[in-house]
Coordinates of C-alpha atoms in Angstrom, one line a residue:
M1 CA 84.0 94.7 124.1
T2 CA 82.1 91.4 123.5
G3 CA 83.7 88.2 122.2
Y4 CA 81.8 88.6 118.9
V5 CA 83.4 92.0 118.3
I6 CA 86.8 90.6 119.1
L7 CA 86.1 87.8 116.6
N8 CA 85.1 90.3 113.9
I9 CA 88.2 92.4 114.5
A10 CA 90.3 89.2 114.3
I11 CA 88.8 88.3 111.0
M12 CA 89.5 91.8 109.7
L13 CA 93.1 91.4 110.8
V14 CA 93.4 88.1 108.9
L15 CA 92.0 89.7 105.7
L16 CA 94.4 92.6 106.1
F17 CA 97.3 90.2 106.5
L18 CA 96.1 88.4 103.3
L19 CA 96.4 91.7 101.4
F20 CA 99.9 92.2 102.9
Y21 CA 100.9 88.7 101.9
M22 CA 99.7 89.5 98.3
Q23 CA 101.8 92.7 98.4
R24 CA 104.9 90.7 99.5
K25 CA 104.3 88.3 96.6
H26 CA 104.3 91.3 94.3
V27 CA 100.7 90.8 93.2
S28 CA 99.8 93.8 91.1
F29 CA 98.2 96.9 92.7
T30 CA 95.1 96.7 90.6
K31 CA 94.5 93.0 91.6
R32 CA 95.0 93.8 95.2
V33 CA 92.5 96.6 95.0
F34 CA 90.0 94.4 93.3
T35 CA 90.5 91.6 95.9
A36 CA 90.1 94.1 98.7
L37 CA 86.8 95.4 97.2
G38 CA 85.5 91.8 96.9
L39 CA 86.6 90.7 100.3
G40 CA 85.1 93.9 101.9
I41 CA 81.7 93.3 100.2
I42 CA 81.6 89.6 101.2
F43 CA 82.7 90.3 104.8
G44 CA 80.1 93.1 105.2
L45 CA 77.3 90.8 103.9
L46 CA 78.3 88.1 106.3
L47 CA 78.3 90.5 109.2
Q48 CA 74.8 91.6 108.3
A49 CA 73.5 88.1 107.8
F50 CA 75.0 86.9 111.1
Y51 CA 74.2 89.8 113.4
G52 CA 71.4 91.7 111.7
A53 CA 71.4 95.3 110.5
Q54 CA 72.5 98.0 113.0
S55 CA 73.2 95.5 115.7
E56 CA 75.5 96.5 118.6
E57 CA 78.2 94.0 117.4
I58 CA 78.3 95.5 113.9
V59 CA 78.3 99.1 115.1
K60 CA 81.2 98.4 117.5
S61 CA 83.1 96.4 115.0
A62 CA 82.7 99.1 112.3
D63 CA 84.0 101.6 114.8
W64 CA 87.3 99.6 115.0
F65 CA 87.3 99.1 111.2
S66 CA 87.3 102.9 110.9
I67 CA 90.9 103.0 112.3
V68 CA 92.0 101.4 109.0
G69 CA 89.4 102.9 106.6
S70 CA 88.9 106.4 107.9
G71 CA 92.5 106.6 108.9
Y72 CA 93.5 105.9 105.3
V73 CA 91.2 108.6 104.1
K74 CA 92.6 111.1 106.6
F75 CA 96.2 110.3 105.4
L76 CA 95.1 111.1 101.8
Q77 CA 93.4 114.3 102.9
M78 CA 96.5 115.2 104.8
I79 CA 98.6 115.4 101.6
V80 CA 96.0 117.1 99.3
M81 CA 97.0 120.7 99.9
P82 CA 100.8 120.2 99.9
L83 CA 100.4 118.1 96.7
V84 CA 98.3 120.7 94.9
F85 CA 100.4 123.6 95.9
V86 CA 103.9 122.1 95.2
S87 CA 102.8 120.3 92.0
I88 CA 101.4 123.5 90.4
V89 CA 104.4 125.7 91.4
S90 CA 106.7 122.9 90.2
A91 CA 104.9 122.9 86.8
F92 CA 105.9 126.6 86.4
T93 CA 109.5 126.0 87.5
K94 CA 109.8 123.2 84.9
L95 CA 108.4 125.5 82.2
K96 CA 105.2 123.4 81.7
L97 CA 102.6 126.0 82.2
T98 CA 104.3 129.2 81.0
S99 CA 102.2 130.0 77.9
N100 CA 99.1 127.9 78.1
I101 CA 97.7 128.4 81.6
G102 CA 94.8 130.5 80.4
K103 CA 93.9 128.0 77.6
I104 CA 94.3 125.1 80.0
S105 CA 92.0 126.6 82.6
V106 CA 89.3 127.4 80.1
L107 CA 89.4 124.0 78.5
I108 CA 89.3 122.1 81.8
L109 CA 86.4 124.3 83.1
G110 CA 84.6 124.0 79.7
I111 CA 84.8 120.2 79.7
L112 CA 83.8 119.9 83.3
I113 CA 80.7 122.2 82.9
G114 CA 79.9 120.8 79.4
T115 CA 79.9 117.2 80.6
T116 CA 77.8 118.2 83.6
A117 CA 75.1 119.6 81.2
I118 CA 75.2 116.3 79.4
A119 CA 74.9 114.5 82.8
A120 CA 71.9 116.6 83.6
A121 CA 70.2 115.5 80.3
V122 CA 71.1 111.8 81.1
G123 CA 69.6 112.2 84.6
I124 CA 66.4 113.8 83.3
S125 CA 66.0 111.0 80.7
S126 CA 66.5 108.3 83.4
A127 CA 64.0 109.8 85.8
L128 CA 61.4 110.1 83.0
I129 CA 62.0 106.6 81.6
F130 CA 61.7 105.1 85.1
D131 CA 58.7 107.3 85.8
L132 CA 60.2 108.6 89.1
E133 CA 58.0 110.8 91.3
A134 CA 58.5 112.1 94.8
V135 CA 55.0 111.1 95.8
Q136 CA 56.0 107.4 95.4
I137 CA 58.3 107.6 98.4
E138 CA 56.9 107.3 102.0
Q139 CA 58.2 110.1 104.3
G140 CA 59.3 108.8 107.7
D141 CA 61.2 110.3 110.6
A142 CA 64.6 110.2 108.9
E143 CA 63.2 111.9 105.8
S144 CA 61.5 114.6 107.8
A145 CA 64.7 115.3 109.8
R146 CA 66.6 115.5 106.5
A147 CA 64.1 117.9 105.1
D148 CA 64.5 120.2 108.1
Q149 CA 68.3 120.0 107.7
L150 CA 68.1 121.0 104.1
E151 CA 65.8 124.0 104.9
E152 CA 68.3 125.1 107.5
T153 CA 71.2 124.8 105.1
F154 CA 69.3 126.7 102.4
G155 CA 68.8 129.5 105.0
T156 CA 72.6 130.0 105.2
I157 CA 73.2 130.3 101.5
K158 CA 70.0 131.7 99.9
D159 CA 71.2 135.3 100.1
Q160 CA 74.5 134.6 98.5
T161 CA 74.6 135.8 94.9
F162 CA 76.5 134.2 92.0
P163 CA 79.2 136.9 92.0
Q164 CA 79.6 136.4 95.8
Q165 CA 80.1 132.7 95.2
I166 CA 82.8 133.4 92.6
L167 CA 84.5 135.8 95.1
E168 CA 84.7 132.8 97.5
L169 CA 87.2 131.2 95.2
I170 CA 89.7 134.0 95.6
P171 CA 92.2 133.4 98.5
S172 CA 92.2 136.3 100.9
N173 CA 94.3 134.3 103.4
P174 CA 96.3 131.6 101.5
F175 CA 97.7 130.2 104.7
L176 CA 94.2 129.6 106.0
D177 CA 93.3 127.9 102.7
L178 CA 96.4 125.6 103.0
T179 CA 94.7 124.2 106.1
G180 CA 91.6 123.3 104.1
A181 CA 89.5 125.5 106.4
R182 CA 87.0 126.6 103.7
P183 CA 84.9 124.6 101.2
T184 CA 86.7 126.4 98.4
S185 CA 90.2 126.0 99.9
T186 CA 91.5 123.7 97.2
I187 CA 90.7 126.0 94.3
S188 CA 92.0 129.0 96.3
V189 CA 95.3 127.1 96.8
V190 CA 95.4 126.5 93.0
I191 CA 95.0 130.2 92.4
F192 CA 97.7 131.1 95.0
A193 CA 100.1 128.6 93.5
A194 CA 99.6 129.9 90.0
F195 CA 100.4 133.5 91.2
I196 CA 103.6 132.2 92.8
G197 CA 104.5 130.4 89.5
I198 CA 103.9 133.6 87.5
A199 CA 106.0 135.6 90.0
Y200 CA 108.7 133.0 89.6
L201 CA 108.7 133.5 85.8
G202 CA 109.2 137.3 86.3
I203 CA 112.1 136.7 88.8
R204 CA 113.8 134.2 86.4
R205 CA 114.1 137.0 83.8
K206 CA 115.4 139.6 86.1
Q207 CA 117.2 137.6 88.8
P208 CA 118.1 134.2 87.4
E209 CA 120.3 133.1 90.3
Q210 CA 117.5 133.6 92.9
A211 CA 115.0 131.9 90.5
E212 CA 117.3 128.9 90.2
F213 CA 117.7 128.6 93.9
F214 CA 113.9 128.8 94.4
A215 CA 113.4 126.1 91.6
K216 CA 115.7 123.8 93.5
I217 CA 113.8 124.2 96.7
I218 CA 110.5 123.5 94.9
D219 CA 112.0 120.5 93.2
T220 CA 113.1 119.1 96.5
L221 CA 109.7 119.7 98.1
Y222 CA 108.0 118.1 95.1
S223 CA 110.2 114.9 95.4
I224 CA 109.4 114.6 99.1
T225 CA 105.7 115.2 98.6
M226 CA 105.4 112.6 95.9
R227 CA 107.3 110.1 98.0
I228 CA 104.7 110.7 100.8
V229 CA 101.9 110.2 98.2
T230 CA 103.5 106.9 97.2
L231 CA 103.7 105.7 100.8
I232 CA 100.1 106.5 101.4
L233 CA 98.8 105.0 98.1
R234 CA 100.4 101.7 99.1
L235 CA 97.7 101.5 101.9
T236 CA 94.9 101.7 99.3
P237 CA 93.9 98.0 99.3
Y238 CA 93.8 98.0 103.1
G239 CA 91.7 101.2 103.2
I240 CA 89.2 99.9 100.6
L241 CA 88.8 96.6 102.4
A242 CA 87.9 98.3 105.7
I243 CA 85.7 101.0 104.2
M244 CA 83.8 98.5 102.0
A245 CA 83.2 96.1 104.9
K246 CA 81.9 98.9 107.1
T247 CA 79.7 100.4 104.4
V248 CA 78.0 97.1 103.5
A249 CA 77.7 95.9 107.1
L250 CA 75.9 99.1 108.0
S251 CA 73.7 99.4 104.9
D252 CA 69.9 99.5 105.3
F253 CA 69.0 96.8 102.8
D254 CA 65.3 97.0 103.6
S255 CA 65.3 100.6 102.4
I256 CA 67.4 99.8 99.4
I257 CA 64.9 97.1 98.3
K258 CA 62.0 99.4 99.0
L259 CA 63.6 102.2 97.0
G260 CA 65.2 99.9 94.4
K261 CA 63.5 101.6 91.5
F262 CA 65.2 105.0 92.5
V263 CA 68.6 103.3 93.1
G264 CA 68.4 101.5 89.8
A265 CA 67.4 104.6 87.9
S266 CA 70.3 106.5 89.5
Y267 CA 72.9 103.8 88.6
V268 CA 71.6 103.5 85.0
A269 CA 72.2 107.2 84.6
L270 CA 75.6 107.0 86.3
I271 CA 76.7 104.1 84.1
I272 CA 75.5 105.8 80.9
M273 CA 77.4 109.0 81.8
F274 CA 80.5 107.0 82.5
L275 CA 80.1 105.4 79.0
I276 CA 79.9 108.9 77.6
H277 CA 83.3 109.7 79.2
L278 CA 84.7 106.6 77.4
L279 CA 83.1 107.8 74.2
L280 CA 84.7 111.2 74.5
L281 CA 88.1 109.6 75.0
S282 CA 87.4 107.4 71.9
L283 CA 86.5 110.5 69.9
G284 CA 89.9 112.0 71.1
G285 CA 91.6 109.0 69.5
L286 CA 92.3 107.3 72.8
N287 CA 91.7 103.7 73.8
P288 CA 89.0 103.7 76.5
L289 CA 90.0 100.2 77.7
T290 CA 93.4 101.5 78.6
Y291 CA 91.8 104.2 80.6
L292 CA 89.6 101.6 82.4
R293 CA 92.6 99.5 83.3
K294 CA 94.6 102.4 84.7
A295 CA 91.7 104.2 86.3
F296 CA 90.3 101.2 88.2
P297 CA 92.1 101.8 91.5
V298 CA 91.1 105.4 91.9
L299 CA 87.5 104.8 90.8
S300 CA 87.3 101.9 93.2
F301 CA 88.6 104.1 96.0
A302 CA 86.2 106.9 95.1
F303 CA 83.3 104.5 95.0
T304 CA 84.1 103.0 98.4
S305 CA 85.2 106.1 100.3
R306 CA 82.6 108.6 98.8
T307 CA 85.3 111.4 99.0
S308 CA 86.5 113.2 95.9
A309 CA 89.0 115.2 98.0
G310 CA 90.5 112.1 99.5
A311 CA 90.8 110.6 96.0
L312 CA 92.8 113.6 94.7
P313 CA 96.3 112.2 95.2
L314 CA 95.4 108.9 93.4
N315 CA 93.5 111.0 90.8
I316 CA 96.5 113.0 89.9
E317 CA 98.9 110.0 90.0
T318 CA 96.5 108.1 87.6
Q319 CA 96.3 111.1 85.2
K320 CA 100.1 111.2 85.1
K321 CA 100.3 107.5 84.3
L322 CA 97.9 108.2 81.4
G323 CA 100.3 110.8 80.0
V324 CA 98.8 114.0 81.4
P325 CA 101.5 116.6 82.5
D326 CA 101.7 117.4 86.2
G327 CA 100.3 120.9 85.9
I328 CA 97.2 119.9 83.9
A329 CA 96.6 116.9 86.1
N330 CA 96.6 119.1 89.2
F331 CA 94.4 121.7 87.6
A332 CA 91.9 119.1 86.4
G333 CA 91.9 117.2 89.7
S334 CA 91.6 120.4 91.9
F335 CA 88.9 122.1 89.8
G336 CA 87.0 118.8 89.6
L337 CA 86.6 118.8 93.4
S338 CA 84.1 121.6 93.4
I339 CA 83.2 122.5 89.8
G340 CA 81.3 120.5 87.2
Q341 CA 80.8 117.4 89.3
N342 CA 79.0 115.1 86.8
G343 CA 77.4 112.9 89.5
C344 CA 76.7 115.2 92.4
A345 CA 76.1 118.5 90.5
G346 CA 74.8 117.0 87.2
I347 CA 72.8 113.8 87.4
Y348 CA 71.5 114.0 91.0
P349 CA 69.9 117.5 91.1
A350 CA 68.4 117.0 87.6
M351 CA 66.8 113.7 88.7
L352 CA 65.5 115.3 91.9
A353 CA 64.0 118.2 89.9
V354 CA 62.1 115.9 87.6
M355 CA 60.8 113.8 90.5
I356 CA 59.7 116.8 92.5
A357 CA 58.2 118.9 89.7
P358 CA 54.8 117.1 89.5
T359 CA 54.2 117.8 93.3
V360 CA 53.8 121.5 92.4
G361 CA 51.8 121.0 89.2
I362 CA 54.8 121.3 86.8
D363 CA 54.9 118.9 83.8
P364 CA 58.6 117.7 83.6
L365 CA 58.1 116.6 80.0
T366 CA 57.7 120.3 78.9
P367 CA 60.6 121.2 76.6
S368 CA 61.0 124.6 78.3
F369 CA 61.3 122.9 81.7
I370 CA 63.9 120.5 80.5
A371 CA 66.0 123.1 78.7
T372 CA 65.8 125.5 81.7
L373 CA 66.8 122.7 84.0
I374 CA 69.8 121.7 82.0
L375 CA 71.0 125.3 81.8
V376 CA 70.5 125.8 85.5
V377 CA 72.4 122.6 86.4
A378 CA 75.3 123.6 84.1
I379 CA 75.6 127.1 85.5
S380 CA 75.1 126.1 89.1
S381 CA 77.7 123.4 88.8
F382 CA 80.2 126.2 88.7
G383 CA 78.4 128.3 91.3
V384 CA 78.3 125.3 93.7
A385 CA 82.1 125.9 94.2
G386 CA 81.2 129.1 96.1
V387 CA 79.2 127.2 98.7
G388 CA 81.2 124.1 99.2
G389 CA 80.2 121.7 96.4
G390 CA 78.6 118.3 96.9
A391 CA 75.3 116.9 96.1
T392 CA 73.4 118.6 98.9
F393 CA 74.4 122.1 97.8
A394 CA 73.9 121.3 94.2
A395 CA 70.4 120.1 94.9
I396 CA 69.5 123.1 97.0
I397 CA 70.7 125.6 94.4
V398 CA 69.0 123.9 91.5
L399 CA 65.7 123.3 93.2
S400 CA 65.5 126.8 94.7
T401 CA 66.3 128.3 91.2
M402 CA 63.6 126.2 89.6
N403 CA 61.2 127.2 92.4
L404 CA 60.7 123.7 93.6
P405 CA 60.4 122.6 97.3
I406 CA 63.8 122.0 98.7
A407 CA 62.7 119.8 101.6
L408 CA 61.6 117.0 99.3
A409 CA 65.2 116.4 98.4
G410 CA 65.5 114.6 101.7
L411 CA 63.2 111.7 100.6
L412 CA 66.1 109.6 99.4
I413 CA 68.2 109.9 102.6
S414 CA 67.9 106.2 103.4
V415 CA 69.7 105.2 100.2
E416 CA 71.8 108.3 99.9
P417 CA 75.1 106.6 100.8
L418 CA 74.6 103.9 98.2
I419 CA 73.8 106.4 95.4
D420 CA 76.6 108.7 96.6
M421 CA 79.2 105.9 96.0
G422 CA 78.5 105.9 92.3
R423 CA 78.2 109.7 92.1
T424 CA 81.6 110.2 93.6
A425 CA 83.3 107.7 91.3
L426 CA 81.6 109.5 88.3
N427 CA 82.9 112.9 89.7
V428 CA 86.4 111.6 89.7
S429 CA 86.1 110.1 86.3
G430 CA 84.8 113.4 84.9
S431 CA 87.8 115.2 86.5
M432 CA 90.3 112.8 84.9
T433 CA 88.5 112.9 81.6
S434 CA 88.8 116.7 81.5
G435 CA 92.6 116.5 82.2
I436 CA 93.2 113.9 79.5
L437 CA 91.1 115.7 76.9
T438 CA 92.6 119.0 77.7
S439 CA 96.1 117.6 77.3
R440 CA 95.1 116.0 74.0
V441 CA 93.7 119.2 72.6
I442 CA 96.8 121.3 73.4
G443 CA 99.1 118.6 72.2
D444 CA 100.7 117.9 75.6
L445 CA 99.4 114.4 76.2
D446 CA 102.2 111.7 76.1
S447 CA 100.5 109.2 73.9
D448 CA 103.2 106.6 74.4
T449 CA 102.7 106.8 78.2
Y450 CA 98.9 106.6 77.7
K451 CA 99.2 103.4 75.6
D452 CA 101.8 101.7 77.8
T453 CA 99.9 99.3 79.9
S454 CA 103.1 98.2 81.7
I455 CA 103.2 101.6 83.5
K456 CA 101.5 101.1 86.8
I457 CA 100.5 103.3 89.7
E458 CA 103.7 104.1 91.6
A459 CA 102.3 102.5 94.7
E460 CA 103.1 99.2 93.2
A461 CA 106.8 99.9 93.4

């Protein structure tokens, strides 16, 4: 380890101590998250300016930063399955999902898929306005390698039909899914927990004593699980600082500048779709500024970490602080991991399809092409769950369905991490929006809790 690497680690430790000092002085959680985000960007830029991109000093320093950043993400991923399982079963034992579970599921899925269709239209519009075409991008070694990888991935899923993808959601071994072994494990755990909850309701009618004992066990497990979530969420500012510093320090700014038009078009589409989320909340009679204030920590984490799954505990906690009941928050958060991702399964594949269409002689301005593309994106945003979700699978499914060359989806590999940050944040926002609107529609949203800006994320306690 060189002296420069030791110096970089020392500076990171000083910044971490500064965040700890702010916590000891009871600075608000949101302010600490915002400070961590800013410090991470500045530190990352300074590292690049001093050492140069991809230098040995930066790579080795980033490896050490990962102990804090990636370690934090792993802690969040550790609690995802227990949180989903216990929270949904608890919602049944507390009589919060007894009669509306079917309606809740349909509403959440409808909002997720509906907003993904809107996101596809936004992505198409952005690509057309910015006149994006795949032929404008030079294909180097990295792009060629990515193209080969996409072709290989497509070979593993091309024979999987839509019904087979749906069957992947059903848990054949719930204990395996509790380990998160499959891409669809989270949704499978939701289904398994719902079955246990329904079984509990039957036992409560016939054997109330056993049901009461079971409810006490679940209540105890829920309390312990939520305490673990609180402890982990307190690490959020530290995790964001380390993740952001590493991301910025390792970013390829030459490629970002070269492909600035594509990055800019992507973020214009992402921002417009986020504004549509706020508009939907406004139409539901809710103050979008209140949503922004309370959602900032989870959106910041999703942006920096690029993991919707890792953001799930903070996602659910934020929804609850916005007045969404536990059960609905868990359903919306869990379904949103793989179904109806506005950024990864909506905007991204739609923009790619418009960019690639001219290479095979298709006019992307044709109304029939646009209508078909929006429909394919909406349907595949549900089917993506059967093959693992994410932007890569969404792009493969949409492009293959539209008979467009899949390999060309690898052209943006050099700026993929930067675009993916915004996509992930939009995915999480879409998930939370579906939970809030569903609660509003069925009359279960606690409006006083939503409006109360003094209610903070529990990690501040």
